[in-house]
PDB file of C-alpha atoms in Angstrom:
ATOM      1  CA  UNK A   1      22.534 -99.678 -42.424  1.00 51.00           C
ATOM      2  CA  UNK A   2      20.164-101.975 -40.525  1.00 70.00           C
ATOM      3  CA  UNK A   3      19.406-103.899 -43.728  1.00 72.00           C
ATOM      4  CA  UNK A   4      23.145-104.329 -44.296  1.00 83.00           C
ATOM      5  CA  UNK A   5      23.584-105.809 -40.807  1.00 83.00           C
ATOM      6  CA  UNK A   6      20.593-108.077 -41.304  1.00 86.00           C
ATOM      7  CA  UNK A   7      22.005-109.320 -44.611  1.00 89.00           C
ATOM      8  CA  UNK A   8      25.365-110.094 -42.991  1.00 87.00           C
ATOM      9  CA  UNK A   9      23.700-112.129 -40.260  1.00 89.00           C
ATOM     10  CA  UNK A  10      21.468-114.037 -42.669  1.00 91.00           C
ATOM     11  CA  UNK A  11      24.383-114.760 -44.981  1.00 91.00           C
ATOM     12  CA  UNK A  12      26.376-116.160 -42.074  1.00 90.00           C
ATOM     13  CA  UNK A  13      23.473-118.366 -40.996  1.00 92.00           C
ATOM     14  CA  UNK A  14      23.002-119.629 -44.555  1.00 92.00           C
ATOM     15  CA  UNK A  15      26.698-120.487 -44.836  1.00 93.00           C
ATOM     16  CA  UNK A  16      26.586-122.366 -41.527  1.00 93.00           C
ATOM     17  CA  UNK A  17      23.412-124.320 -42.266  1.00 94.00           C
ATOM     18  CA  UNK A  18      25.104-127.649 -43.185  1.00 95.00           C
ATOM     19  CA  UNK A  19      27.370-127.420 -40.138  1.00 96.00           C
ATOM     20  CA  UNK A  20      24.430-126.471 -37.922  1.00 96.00           C
ATOM     21  CA  UNK A  21      22.458-129.481 -39.157  1.00 96.00           C
ATOM     22  CA  UNK A  22      25.313-131.890 -38.440  1.00 97.00           C
ATOM     23  CA  UNK A  23      25.815-130.451 -34.961  1.00 97.00           C
ATOM     24  CA  UNK A  24      22.110-130.857 -34.201  1.00 97.00           C
ATOM     25  CA  UNK A  25      22.286-134.468 -35.365  1.00 97.00           C
ATOM     26  CA  UNK A  26      25.279-135.033 -33.091  1.00 97.00           C
ATOM     27  CA  UNK A  27      23.312-133.697 -30.110  1.00 97.00           C
ATOM     28  CA  UNK A  28      20.248-135.814 -30.918  1.00 97.00           C
ATOM     29  CA  UNK A  29      22.409-138.941 -31.069  1.00 97.00           C
ATOM     30  CA  UNK A  30      23.411-138.419 -27.409  1.00 97.00           C
ATOM     31  CA  UNK A  31      20.686-140.107 -25.356  1.00 96.00           C
ATOM     32  CA  UNK A  32      20.136-137.439 -22.695  1.00 95.00           C
ATOM     33  CA  UNK A  33      16.968-139.100 -21.429  1.00 94.00           C
ATOM     34  CA  UNK A  34      15.612-137.688 -18.194  1.00 91.00           C
ATOM     35  CA  UNK A  35      15.144-139.761 -16.192  1.00 87.00           C
ATOM     36  CA  UNK A  36      17.823-140.986 -15.635  1.00 91.00           C
ATOM     37  CA  UNK A  37      20.335-138.469 -17.065  1.00 92.00           C
ATOM     38  CA  UNK A  38      23.037-141.063 -17.680  1.00 92.00           C
ATOM     39  CA  UNK A  39      24.520-139.345 -20.742  1.00 94.00           C
ATOM     40  CA  UNK A  40      24.536-135.707 -19.694  1.00 96.00           C
ATOM     41  CA  UNK A  41      28.343-135.424 -19.626  1.00 95.00           C
ATOM     42  CA  UNK A  42      28.921-136.367 -23.300  1.00 96.00           C
ATOM     43  CA  UNK A  43      26.308-133.805 -24.326  1.00 97.00           C
ATOM     44  CA  UNK A  44      27.856-131.051 -22.220  1.00 97.00           C
ATOM     45  CA  UNK A  45      31.272-131.926 -23.664  1.00 97.00           C
ATOM     46  CA  UNK A  46      29.918-131.676 -27.221  1.00 97.00           C
ATOM     47  CA  UNK A  47      28.398-128.247 -26.528  1.00 97.00           C
ATOM     48  CA  UNK A  48      31.601-127.039 -24.878  1.00 97.00           C
ATOM     49  CA  UNK A  49      33.674-128.144 -27.881  1.00 97.00           C
ATOM     50  CA  UNK A  50      31.378-126.296 -30.263  1.00 97.00           C
ATOM     51  CA  UNK A  51      31.544-123.129 -28.183  1.00 97.00           C
ATOM     52  CA  UNK A  52      35.333-123.376 -28.197  1.00 96.00           C
ATOM     53  CA  UNK A  53      35.328-123.812 -31.986  1.00 95.00           C
ATOM     54  CA  UNK A  54      33.576-120.484 -32.466  1.00 92.00           C
ATOM     55  CA  UNK A  55      35.871-118.743 -29.990  1.00 93.00           C
ATOM     56  CA  UNK A  56      33.739-118.627 -26.854  1.00 94.00           C
ATOM     57  CA  UNK A  57      34.940-119.446 -23.372  1.00 94.00           C
ATOM     58  CA  UNK A  58      32.588-121.337 -21.107  1.00 94.00           C
ATOM     59  CA  UNK A  59      32.160-122.396 -17.508  1.00 95.00           C
ATOM     60  CA  UNK A  60      30.941-125.827 -16.467  1.00 95.00           C
ATOM     61  CA  UNK A  61      29.154-125.986 -13.130  1.00 94.00           C
ATOM     62  CA  UNK A  62      28.758-129.397 -11.507  1.00 93.00           C
ATOM     63  CA  UNK A  63      25.475-129.377  -9.605  1.00 92.00           C
ATOM     64  CA  UNK A  64      25.669-130.993  -6.155  1.00 86.00           C
ATOM     65  CA  UNK A  65      23.092-133.737  -6.120  1.00 71.00           C
ATOM     66  CA  UNK A  66      24.286-135.905  -3.227  1.00 53.00           C
ATOM     67  CA  UNK A  67      21.013-135.238  -1.418  1.00 52.00           C
ATOM     68  CA  UNK A  68      18.948-136.429  -4.385  1.00 52.00           C
ATOM     69  CA  UNK A  69      17.408-139.865  -4.407  1.00 50.00           C
ATOM     70  CA  UNK A  70      16.881-142.415  -7.142  1.00 55.00           C
ATOM     71  CA  UNK A  71      18.266-141.866 -10.624  1.00 58.00           C
ATOM     72  CA  UNK A  72      19.154-138.194 -10.113  1.00 54.00           C
ATOM     73  CA  UNK A  73      21.414-139.195  -7.259  1.00 63.00           C
ATOM     74  CA  UNK A  74      23.375-141.662  -9.399  1.00 79.00           C
ATOM     75  CA  UNK A  75      24.258-139.435 -12.342  1.00 90.00           C
ATOM     76  CA  UNK A  76      25.976-136.019 -12.170  1.00 91.00           C
ATOM     77  CA  UNK A  77      24.223-132.878 -13.418  1.00 93.00           C
ATOM     78  CA  UNK A  78      26.017-130.040 -15.194  1.00 95.00           C
ATOM     79  CA  UNK A  79      25.149-126.466 -16.163  1.00 96.00           C
ATOM     80  CA  UNK A  80      27.138-124.736 -18.880  1.00 96.00           C
ATOM     81  CA  UNK A  81      27.513-120.930 -19.084  1.00 96.00           C
ATOM     82  CA  UNK A  82      29.076-118.832 -21.835  1.00 96.00           C
ATOM     83  CA  UNK A  83      28.772-115.288 -23.212  1.00 95.00           C
ATOM     84  CA  UNK A  84      29.557-112.994 -26.113  1.00 94.00           C
ATOM     85  CA  UNK A  85      30.071-109.262 -25.939  1.00 92.00           C
ATOM     86  CA  UNK A  86      30.912-106.845 -23.154  1.00 89.00           C
ATOM     87  CA  UNK A  87      28.906-104.722 -20.761  1.00 87.00           C
ATOM     88  CA  UNK A  88      26.577-105.524 -17.908  1.00 89.00           C
ATOM     89  CA  UNK A  89      23.239-105.364 -19.753  1.00 94.00           C
ATOM     90  CA  UNK A  90      22.640-108.965 -20.809  1.00 95.00           C
ATOM     91  CA  UNK A  91      20.164-110.743 -23.053  1.00 96.00           C
ATOM     92  CA  UNK A  92      20.138-114.445 -22.254  1.00 96.00           C
ATOM     93  CA  UNK A  93      19.651-117.419 -24.553  1.00 96.00           C
ATOM     94  CA  UNK A  94      18.498-120.229 -22.246  1.00 96.00           C
ATOM     95  CA  UNK A  95      18.003-123.879 -23.154  1.00 96.00           C
ATOM     96  CA  UNK A  96      17.951-127.411 -21.739  1.00 97.00           C
ATOM     97  CA  UNK A  97      19.719-130.451 -23.100  1.00 97.00           C
ATOM     98  CA  UNK A  98      17.669-133.211 -21.434  1.00 96.00           C
ATOM     99  CA  UNK A  99      14.863-134.961 -23.308  1.00 96.00           C
ATOM    100  CA  UNK A 100      11.883-137.043 -22.265  1.00 91.00           C
ATOM    101  CA  UNK A 101      12.548-140.812 -22.373  1.00 91.00           C
ATOM    102  CA  UNK A 102      12.393-142.465 -25.778  1.00 89.00           C
ATOM    103  CA  UNK A 103       9.940-145.200 -26.641  1.00 85.00           C
ATOM    104  CA  UNK A 104      12.769-147.079 -28.388  1.00 88.00           C
ATOM    105  CA  UNK A 105      16.520-146.548 -28.823  1.00 87.00           C
ATOM    106  CA  UNK A 106      16.187-145.963 -32.589  1.00 92.00           C
ATOM    107  CA  UNK A 107      14.742-142.558 -31.771  1.00 94.00           C
ATOM    108  CA  UNK A 108      18.293-141.409 -31.040  1.00 96.00           C
ATOM    109  CA  UNK A 109      19.257-142.088 -34.661  1.00 96.00           C
ATOM    110  CA  UNK A 110      18.482-138.746 -36.358  1.00 96.00           C
ATOM    111  CA  UNK A 111      17.300-138.711 -39.965  1.00 95.00           C
ATOM    112  CA  UNK A 112      16.067-136.218 -42.531  1.00 95.00           C
ATOM    113  CA  UNK A 113      12.745-136.518 -44.298  1.00 94.00           C
ATOM    114  CA  UNK A 114      12.459-133.712 -46.806  1.00 92.00           C
ATOM    115  CA  UNK A 115      13.263-130.533 -44.915  1.00 91.00           C
ATOM    116  CA  UNK A 116      12.381-132.030 -41.523  1.00 94.00           C
ATOM    117  CA  UNK A 117      14.846-133.474 -39.014  1.00 95.00           C
ATOM    118  CA  UNK A 118      13.523-136.315 -36.890  1.00 96.00           C
ATOM    119  CA  UNK A 119      14.855-137.866 -33.671  1.00 95.00           C
ATOM    120  CA  UNK A 120      14.201-137.674 -29.938  1.00 95.00           C
ATOM    121  CA  UNK A 121      14.782-134.103 -28.832  1.00 94.00           C
ATOM    122  CA  UNK A 122      15.052-132.712 -32.371  1.00 95.00           C
ATOM    123  CA  UNK A 123      12.396-130.133 -31.512  1.00 93.00           C
ATOM    124  CA  UNK A 124      12.551-130.080 -27.711  1.00 93.00           C
ATOM    125  CA  UNK A 125      15.197-128.811 -27.810  1.00 95.00           C
ATOM    126  CA  UNK A 126      18.471-129.908 -29.395  1.00 97.00           C
ATOM    127  CA  UNK A 127      17.738-127.779 -32.476  1.00 96.00           C
ATOM    128  CA  UNK A 128      17.088-124.847 -30.130  1.00 96.00           C
ATOM    129  CA  UNK A 129      20.529-125.293 -28.567  1.00 97.00           C
ATOM    130  CA  UNK A 130      22.124-125.274 -32.005  1.00 97.00           C
ATOM    131  CA  UNK A 131      20.155-122.133 -32.882  1.00 96.00           C
ATOM    132  CA  UNK A 132      21.415-120.380 -29.740  1.00 96.00           C
ATOM    133  CA  UNK A 133      25.033-121.153 -30.541  1.00 97.00           C
ATOM    134  CA  UNK A 134      24.900-120.371 -34.244  1.00 96.00           C
ATOM    135  CA  UNK A 135      23.019-117.125 -33.636  1.00 95.00           C
ATOM    136  CA  UNK A 136      26.026-115.948 -31.641  1.00 95.00           C
ATOM    137  CA  UNK A 137      28.397-117.319 -34.285  1.00 95.00           C
ATOM    138  CA  UNK A 138      26.546-115.285 -36.920  1.00 93.00           C
ATOM    139  CA  UNK A 139      27.017-112.113 -34.866  1.00 92.00           C
ATOM    140  CA  UNK A 140      30.730-112.846 -34.484  1.00 91.00           C
ATOM    141  CA  UNK A 141      31.174-113.603 -38.182  1.00 89.00           C
ATOM    142  CA  UNK A 142      29.360-110.405 -39.137  1.00 87.00           C
ATOM    143  CA  UNK A 143      31.576-108.518 -36.657  1.00 85.00           C
ATOM    144  CA  UNK A 144      28.585-106.754 -35.163  1.00 83.00           C
ATOM    145  CA  UNK A 145      29.281-104.614 -32.097  1.00 83.00           C
ATOM    146  CA  UNK A 146      26.855-105.174 -29.240  1.00 89.00           C
ATOM    147  CA  UNK A 147      25.743-102.654 -26.629  1.00 90.00           C
ATOM    148  CA  UNK A 148      25.963-105.294 -23.926  1.00 94.00           C
ATOM    149  CA  UNK A 149      26.316-109.069 -23.660  1.00 95.00           C
ATOM    150  CA  UNK A 150      24.568-112.191 -24.873  1.00 96.00           C
ATOM    151  CA  UNK A 151      24.584-114.859 -22.187  1.00 96.00           C
ATOM    152  CA  UNK A 152      24.307-118.534 -23.139  1.00 97.00           C
ATOM    153  CA  UNK A 153      22.926-120.965 -20.549  1.00 97.00           C
ATOM    154  CA  UNK A 154      22.576-124.731 -21.021  1.00 97.00           C
ATOM    155  CA  UNK A 155      20.871-126.674 -18.227  1.00 96.00           C
ATOM    156  CA  UNK A 156      19.756-130.225 -17.359  1.00 95.00           C
ATOM    157  CA  UNK A 157      16.556-131.531 -15.791  1.00 92.00           C
ATOM    158  CA  UNK A 158      14.028-129.188 -17.397  1.00 91.00           C
ATOM    159  CA  UNK A 159      11.785-132.183 -18.037  1.00 89.00           C
ATOM    160  CA  UNK A 160      11.635-133.089 -14.330  1.00 84.00           C
ATOM    161  CA  UNK A 161      11.144-129.779 -12.570  1.00 80.00           C
ATOM    162  CA  UNK A 162      14.454-127.883 -13.058  1.00 82.00           C
ATOM    163  CA  UNK A 163      15.628-128.427  -9.452  1.00 85.00           C
ATOM    164  CA  UNK A 164      19.122-129.523 -10.488  1.00 90.00           C
ATOM    165  CA  UNK A 165      19.385-127.092 -13.379  1.00 91.00           C
ATOM    166  CA  UNK A 166      17.675-123.730 -13.668  1.00 92.00           C
ATOM    167  CA  UNK A 167      16.654-123.603 -10.000  1.00 92.00           C
ATOM    168  CA  UNK A 168      20.184-124.382  -8.831  1.00 93.00           C
ATOM    169  CA  UNK A 169      21.600-121.517 -10.905  1.00 94.00           C
ATOM    170  CA  UNK A 170      18.948-119.222  -9.442  1.00 92.00           C
ATOM    171  CA  UNK A 171      19.771-120.367  -5.898  1.00 92.00           C
ATOM    172  CA  UNK A 172      23.478-119.535  -6.294  1.00 93.00           C
ATOM    173  CA  UNK A 173      22.759-116.193  -7.969  1.00 91.00           C
ATOM    174  CA  UNK A 174      23.952-117.110 -11.460  1.00 90.00           C
ATOM    175  CA  UNK A 175      20.663-117.070 -13.355  1.00 90.00           C
ATOM    176  CA  UNK A 176      19.736-113.897 -15.184  1.00 87.00           C
ATOM    177  CA  UNK A 177      22.423-111.705 -13.642  1.00 87.00           C
ATOM    178  CA  UNK A 178      22.111-108.164 -15.109  1.00 91.00           C
ATOM    179  CA  UNK A 179      19.485-109.568 -17.430  1.00 92.00           C
ATOM    180  CA  UNK A 180      17.200-107.334 -19.468  1.00 94.00           C
ATOM    181  CA  UNK A 181      15.533-110.257 -21.230  1.00 92.00           C
ATOM    182  CA  UNK A 182      15.697-113.992 -21.860  1.00 92.00           C
ATOM    183  CA  UNK A 183      14.877-115.960 -24.995  1.00 91.00           C
ATOM    184  CA  UNK A 184      14.113-119.678 -24.746  1.00 90.00           C
ATOM    185  CA  UNK A 185      13.879-121.585 -28.039  1.00 91.00           C
ATOM    186  CA  UNK A 186      11.268-124.022 -26.774  1.00 88.00           C
ATOM    187  CA  UNK A 187       9.058-125.548 -29.505  1.00 87.00           C
ATOM    188  CA  UNK A 188       5.904-123.431 -29.731  1.00 76.00           C
ATOM    189  CA  UNK A 189       5.140-123.936 -33.448  1.00 74.00           C
ATOM    190  CA  UNK A 190       6.683-120.568 -34.252  1.00 72.00           C
ATOM    191  CA  UNK A 191       4.413-118.671 -31.857  1.00 71.00           C
ATOM    192  CA  UNK A 192       5.993-116.395 -29.234  1.00 71.00           C
ATOM    193  CA  UNK A 193       4.469-117.106 -25.805  1.00 68.00           C
ATOM    194  CA  UNK A 194       4.599-114.409 -23.163  1.00 66.00           C
ATOM    195  CA  UNK A 195       3.536-116.432 -20.147  1.00 66.00           C
ATOM    196  CA  UNK A 196       4.552-119.631 -18.386  1.00 72.00           C
ATOM    197  CA  UNK A 197       2.471-122.378 -16.841  1.00 83.00           C
ATOM    198  CA  UNK A 198       3.115-123.655 -13.354  1.00 87.00           C
ATOM    199  CA  UNK A 199       3.258-127.396 -12.702  1.00 90.00           C
ATOM    200  CA  UNK A 200       1.927-129.760 -10.047  1.00 93.00           C
ATOM    201  CA  UNK A 201       3.148-133.321 -10.516  1.00 92.00           C
ATOM    202  CA  UNK A 202       1.920-136.289  -8.497  1.00 93.00           C
ATOM    203  CA  UNK A 203       2.409-140.030  -8.439  1.00 94.00           C
ATOM    204  CA  UNK A 204      -0.587-141.873  -6.991  1.00 96.00           C
ATOM    205  CA  UNK A 205      -0.084-145.394  -5.688  1.00 96.00           C
ATOM    206  CA  UNK A 206      -3.062-147.591  -4.869  1.00 96.00           C
ATOM    207  CA  UNK A 207      -2.220-150.624  -2.772  1.00 96.00           C
ATOM    208  CA  UNK A 208      -3.909-154.012  -2.737  1.00 96.00           C
ATOM    209  CA  UNK A 209      -2.915-157.559  -1.850  1.00 96.00           C
ATOM    210  CA  UNK A 210      -1.304-159.941  -4.352  1.00 95.00           C
ATOM    211  CA  UNK A 211      -2.642-163.443  -4.921  1.00 95.00           C
ATOM    212  CA  UNK A 212      -2.645-166.107  -7.650  1.00 96.00           C
ATOM    213  CA  UNK A 213      -5.535-165.786 -10.088  1.00 95.00           C
ATOM    214  CA  UNK A 214      -6.944-169.108  -8.883  1.00 95.00           C
ATOM    215  CA  UNK A 215      -7.070-167.659  -5.379  1.00 95.00           C
ATOM    216  CA  UNK A 216      -7.990-164.128  -6.304  1.00 94.00           C
ATOM    217  CA  UNK A 217     -10.629-164.075  -3.574  1.00 95.00           C
ATOM    218  CA  UNK A 218      -7.729-163.998  -1.089  1.00 96.00           C
ATOM    219  CA  UNK A 219      -6.208-160.944  -2.754  1.00 96.00           C
ATOM    220  CA  UNK A 220      -7.215-157.332  -3.303  1.00 97.00           C
ATOM    221  CA  UNK A 221      -6.922-156.006  -6.854  1.00 97.00           C
ATOM    222  CA  UNK A 222      -5.050-152.690  -6.829  1.00 97.00           C
ATOM    223  CA  UNK A 223      -5.912-152.007 -10.474  1.00 97.00           C
ATOM    224  CA  UNK A 224      -9.630-152.270  -9.768  1.00 97.00           C
ATOM    225  CA  UNK A 225      -9.238-150.075  -6.676  1.00 96.00           C
ATOM    226  CA  UNK A 226      -7.411-147.514  -8.829  1.00 96.00           C
ATOM    227  CA  UNK A 227     -10.299-147.104 -11.308  1.00 96.00           C
ATOM    228  CA  UNK A 228     -12.591-145.007  -9.034  1.00 96.00           C
ATOM    229  CA  UNK A 229      -9.618-142.724  -8.313  1.00 96.00           C
ATOM    230  CA  UNK A 230      -8.929-142.292 -12.030  1.00 96.00           C
ATOM    231  CA  UNK A 231     -12.616-141.716 -12.779  1.00 97.00           C
ATOM    232  CA  UNK A 232     -12.837-139.007 -10.123  1.00 97.00           C
ATOM    233  CA  UNK A 233      -9.811-137.322 -11.671  1.00 97.00           C
ATOM    234  CA  UNK A 234     -11.391-137.567 -15.129  1.00 97.00           C
ATOM    235  CA  UNK A 235     -14.405-135.684 -13.778  1.00 97.00           C
ATOM    236  CA  UNK A 236     -12.056-133.014 -12.400  1.00 97.00           C
ATOM    237  CA  UNK A 237     -10.204-132.935 -15.740  1.00 97.00           C
ATOM    238  CA  UNK A 238     -13.375-131.772 -17.508  1.00 97.00           C
ATOM    239  CA  UNK A 239     -13.763-128.887 -15.061  1.00 96.00           C
ATOM    240  CA  UNK A 240     -10.063-127.954 -15.144  1.00 96.00           C
ATOM    241  CA  UNK A 241      -9.816-127.925 -18.927  1.00 96.00           C
ATOM    242  CA  UNK A 242     -12.854-125.689 -19.252  1.00 95.00           C
ATOM    243  CA  UNK A 243     -10.633-122.929 -17.794  1.00 93.00           C
ATOM    244  CA  UNK A 244      -9.036-120.704 -20.449  1.00 94.00           C
ATOM    245  CA  UNK A 245      -6.227-118.176 -19.982  1.00 92.00           C
ATOM    246  CA  UNK A 246      -6.807-114.580 -21.028  1.00 90.00           C
ATOM    247  CA  UNK A 247      -3.335-114.474 -22.596  1.00 86.00           C
ATOM    248  CA  UNK A 248      -3.349-114.341 -26.380  1.00 82.00           C
ATOM    249  CA  UNK A 249      -1.955-117.774 -27.196  1.00 80.00           C
ATOM    250  CA  UNK A 250      -2.515-119.685 -30.423  1.00 78.00           C
ATOM    251  CA  UNK A 251      -3.999-122.135 -31.235  1.00 82.00           C
ATOM    252  CA  UNK A 252      -7.127-121.680 -29.161  1.00 87.00           C
ATOM    253  CA  UNK A 253      -6.827-125.163 -27.651  1.00 89.00           C
ATOM    254  CA  UNK A 254      -3.449-124.221 -26.127  1.00 87.00           C
ATOM    255  CA  UNK A 255      -5.160-121.631 -23.892  1.00 90.00           C
ATOM    256  CA  UNK A 256      -6.836-124.284 -21.758  1.00 94.00           C
ATOM    257  CA  UNK A 257      -5.541-125.430 -18.389  1.00 96.00           C
ATOM    258  CA  UNK A 258      -4.205-128.986 -18.337  1.00 96.00           C
ATOM    259  CA  UNK A 259      -4.786-132.098 -16.245  1.00 97.00           C
ATOM    260  CA  UNK A 260      -3.078-135.141 -17.780  1.00 97.00           C
ATOM    261  CA  UNK A 261      -3.393-138.614 -16.308  1.00 97.00           C
ATOM    262  CA  UNK A 262      -1.212-141.675 -16.737  1.00 95.00           C
ATOM    263  CA  UNK A 263       1.927-140.226 -18.313  1.00 91.00           C
ATOM    264  CA  UNK A 264       3.618-143.066 -16.489  1.00 89.00           C
ATOM    265  CA  UNK A 265       1.568-146.030 -15.236  1.00 93.00           C
ATOM    266  CA  UNK A 266       2.763-149.291 -13.755  1.00 93.00           C
ATOM    267  CA  UNK A 267       1.726-152.157 -11.558  1.00 94.00           C
ATOM    268  CA  UNK A 268       1.362-155.885 -11.210  1.00 92.00           C
ATOM    269  CA  UNK A 269       3.889-158.644 -11.834  1.00 91.00           C
ATOM    270  CA  UNK A 270       2.250-161.110 -14.202  1.00 93.00           C
ATOM    271  CA  UNK A 271      -0.965-161.790 -16.097  1.00 93.00           C
ATOM    272  CA  UNK A 272      -2.017-164.472 -13.616  1.00 95.00           C
ATOM    273  CA  UNK A 273      -1.349-162.546 -10.416  1.00 95.00           C
ATOM    274  CA  UNK A 274      -3.704-160.149  -8.649  1.00 96.00           C
ATOM    275  CA  UNK A 275      -1.808-156.825  -8.762  1.00 96.00           C
ATOM    276  CA  UNK A 276      -0.695-155.822  -5.283  1.00 96.00           C
ATOM    277  CA  UNK A 277      -0.018-152.218  -6.237  1.00 96.00           C
ATOM    278  CA  UNK A 278      -0.765-149.879  -9.112  1.00 96.00           C
ATOM    279  CA  UNK A 279       0.549-146.368  -9.653  1.00 96.00           C
ATOM    280  CA  UNK A 280       0.026-143.605 -12.167  1.00 96.00           C
ATOM    281  CA  UNK A 281       1.144-140.011 -12.555  1.00 95.00           C
ATOM    282  CA  UNK A 282      -0.884-136.819 -12.660  1.00 96.00           C
ATOM    283  CA  UNK A 283       0.500-133.731 -14.390  1.00 96.00           C
ATOM    284  CA  UNK A 284      -1.422-130.520 -13.682  1.00 97.00           C
ATOM    285  CA  UNK A 285      -0.294-127.434 -15.635  1.00 95.00           C
ATOM    286  CA  UNK A 286      -1.843-124.236 -14.326  1.00 95.00           C
ATOM    287  CA  UNK A 287      -2.296-121.040 -16.283  1.00 93.00           C
ATOM    288  CA  UNK A 288      -0.929-117.722 -14.949  1.00 90.00           C
ATOM    289  CA  UNK A 289      -4.296-116.599 -13.565  1.00 91.00           C
ATOM    290  CA  UNK A 290      -4.681-119.705 -11.407  1.00 94.00           C
ATOM    291  CA  UNK A 291      -3.362-119.980  -7.859  1.00 94.00           C
ATOM    292  CA  UNK A 292      -0.844-122.759  -7.254  1.00 94.00           C
ATOM    293  CA  UNK A 293      -1.883-123.479  -3.657  1.00 95.00           C
ATOM    294  CA  UNK A 294      -5.587-123.455  -4.526  1.00 96.00           C
ATOM    295  CA  UNK A 295      -5.135-125.916  -7.377  1.00 96.00           C
ATOM    296  CA  UNK A 296      -2.837-128.154  -5.344  1.00 96.00           C
ATOM    297  CA  UNK A 297      -5.386-128.247  -2.525  1.00 96.00           C
ATOM    298  CA  UNK A 298      -8.134-129.033  -5.058  1.00 95.00           C
ATOM    299  CA  UNK A 299      -6.241-132.137  -6.173  1.00 96.00           C
ATOM    300  CA  UNK A 300      -5.307-133.349  -2.711  1.00 95.00           C
ATOM    301  CA  UNK A 301      -8.827-132.791  -1.367  1.00 96.00           C
ATOM    302  CA  UNK A 302     -10.230-134.948  -4.140  1.00 95.00           C
ATOM    303  CA  UNK A 303      -7.763-137.724  -3.333  1.00 93.00           C
ATOM    304  CA  UNK A 304      -8.495-137.500   0.388  1.00 92.00           C
TER     305      UNK A 304
END
């Protein structure tokens, strides 16, 4: 009987594969870069239409972001909730539709190369969103009775801390209600991870004094002042990344703690001007055994 159910599900997935591919391409083509989040609404609309096509109702929640500053304050954020089945016991499929900024706009033009689909967000995680939806569609097509509910959650802002996505749903009591488990189709090279890293993100700005290159002696070079700071952090990076989690994660290199420098760096105005300011980011990902406050204090003490 179980093999019969499995065959029905796999047959449904196989039949939907061309449609699933086209839907994933459609999602990739929507430039949901975060920051700034300017094209979140078209993506949410596309997901909502697909859910409606397969017979699922959904709820769109506009996230209040009037207190946010910068780019997040200019563009609305939306969470999308749907479900299949009845009963209170719920297994959640949870995914985010934002992507890290592209290096060039062509990255939002999806293309196939052999059996691989390329494009910004193809792995992280537009294909995961399609998998969530079509997994439920396969269950519906196979007419499989569930002993509970599958909850579908689509959120923004995963790439920038989840404050206006996952955290907001948690704050209003709509994340994981009656949940007995949650599956997140994040790209992990096919490996199931059973733990989650914490994150400490910083932007460090070193200030100087601008001046023309011919009068550089009147200025103060912020880039040069930044180098000792970066070098001190590189020394800390060696110590941090010698720490290895006890969780069984593959490959071995993925078990190390993380300290990444310069994900975003900027400063100066022109080649012939002494830079008056220079900034760079620090992204510290802590393993479950590490203490957030201890590691945060370690970073700030070094900077002090």
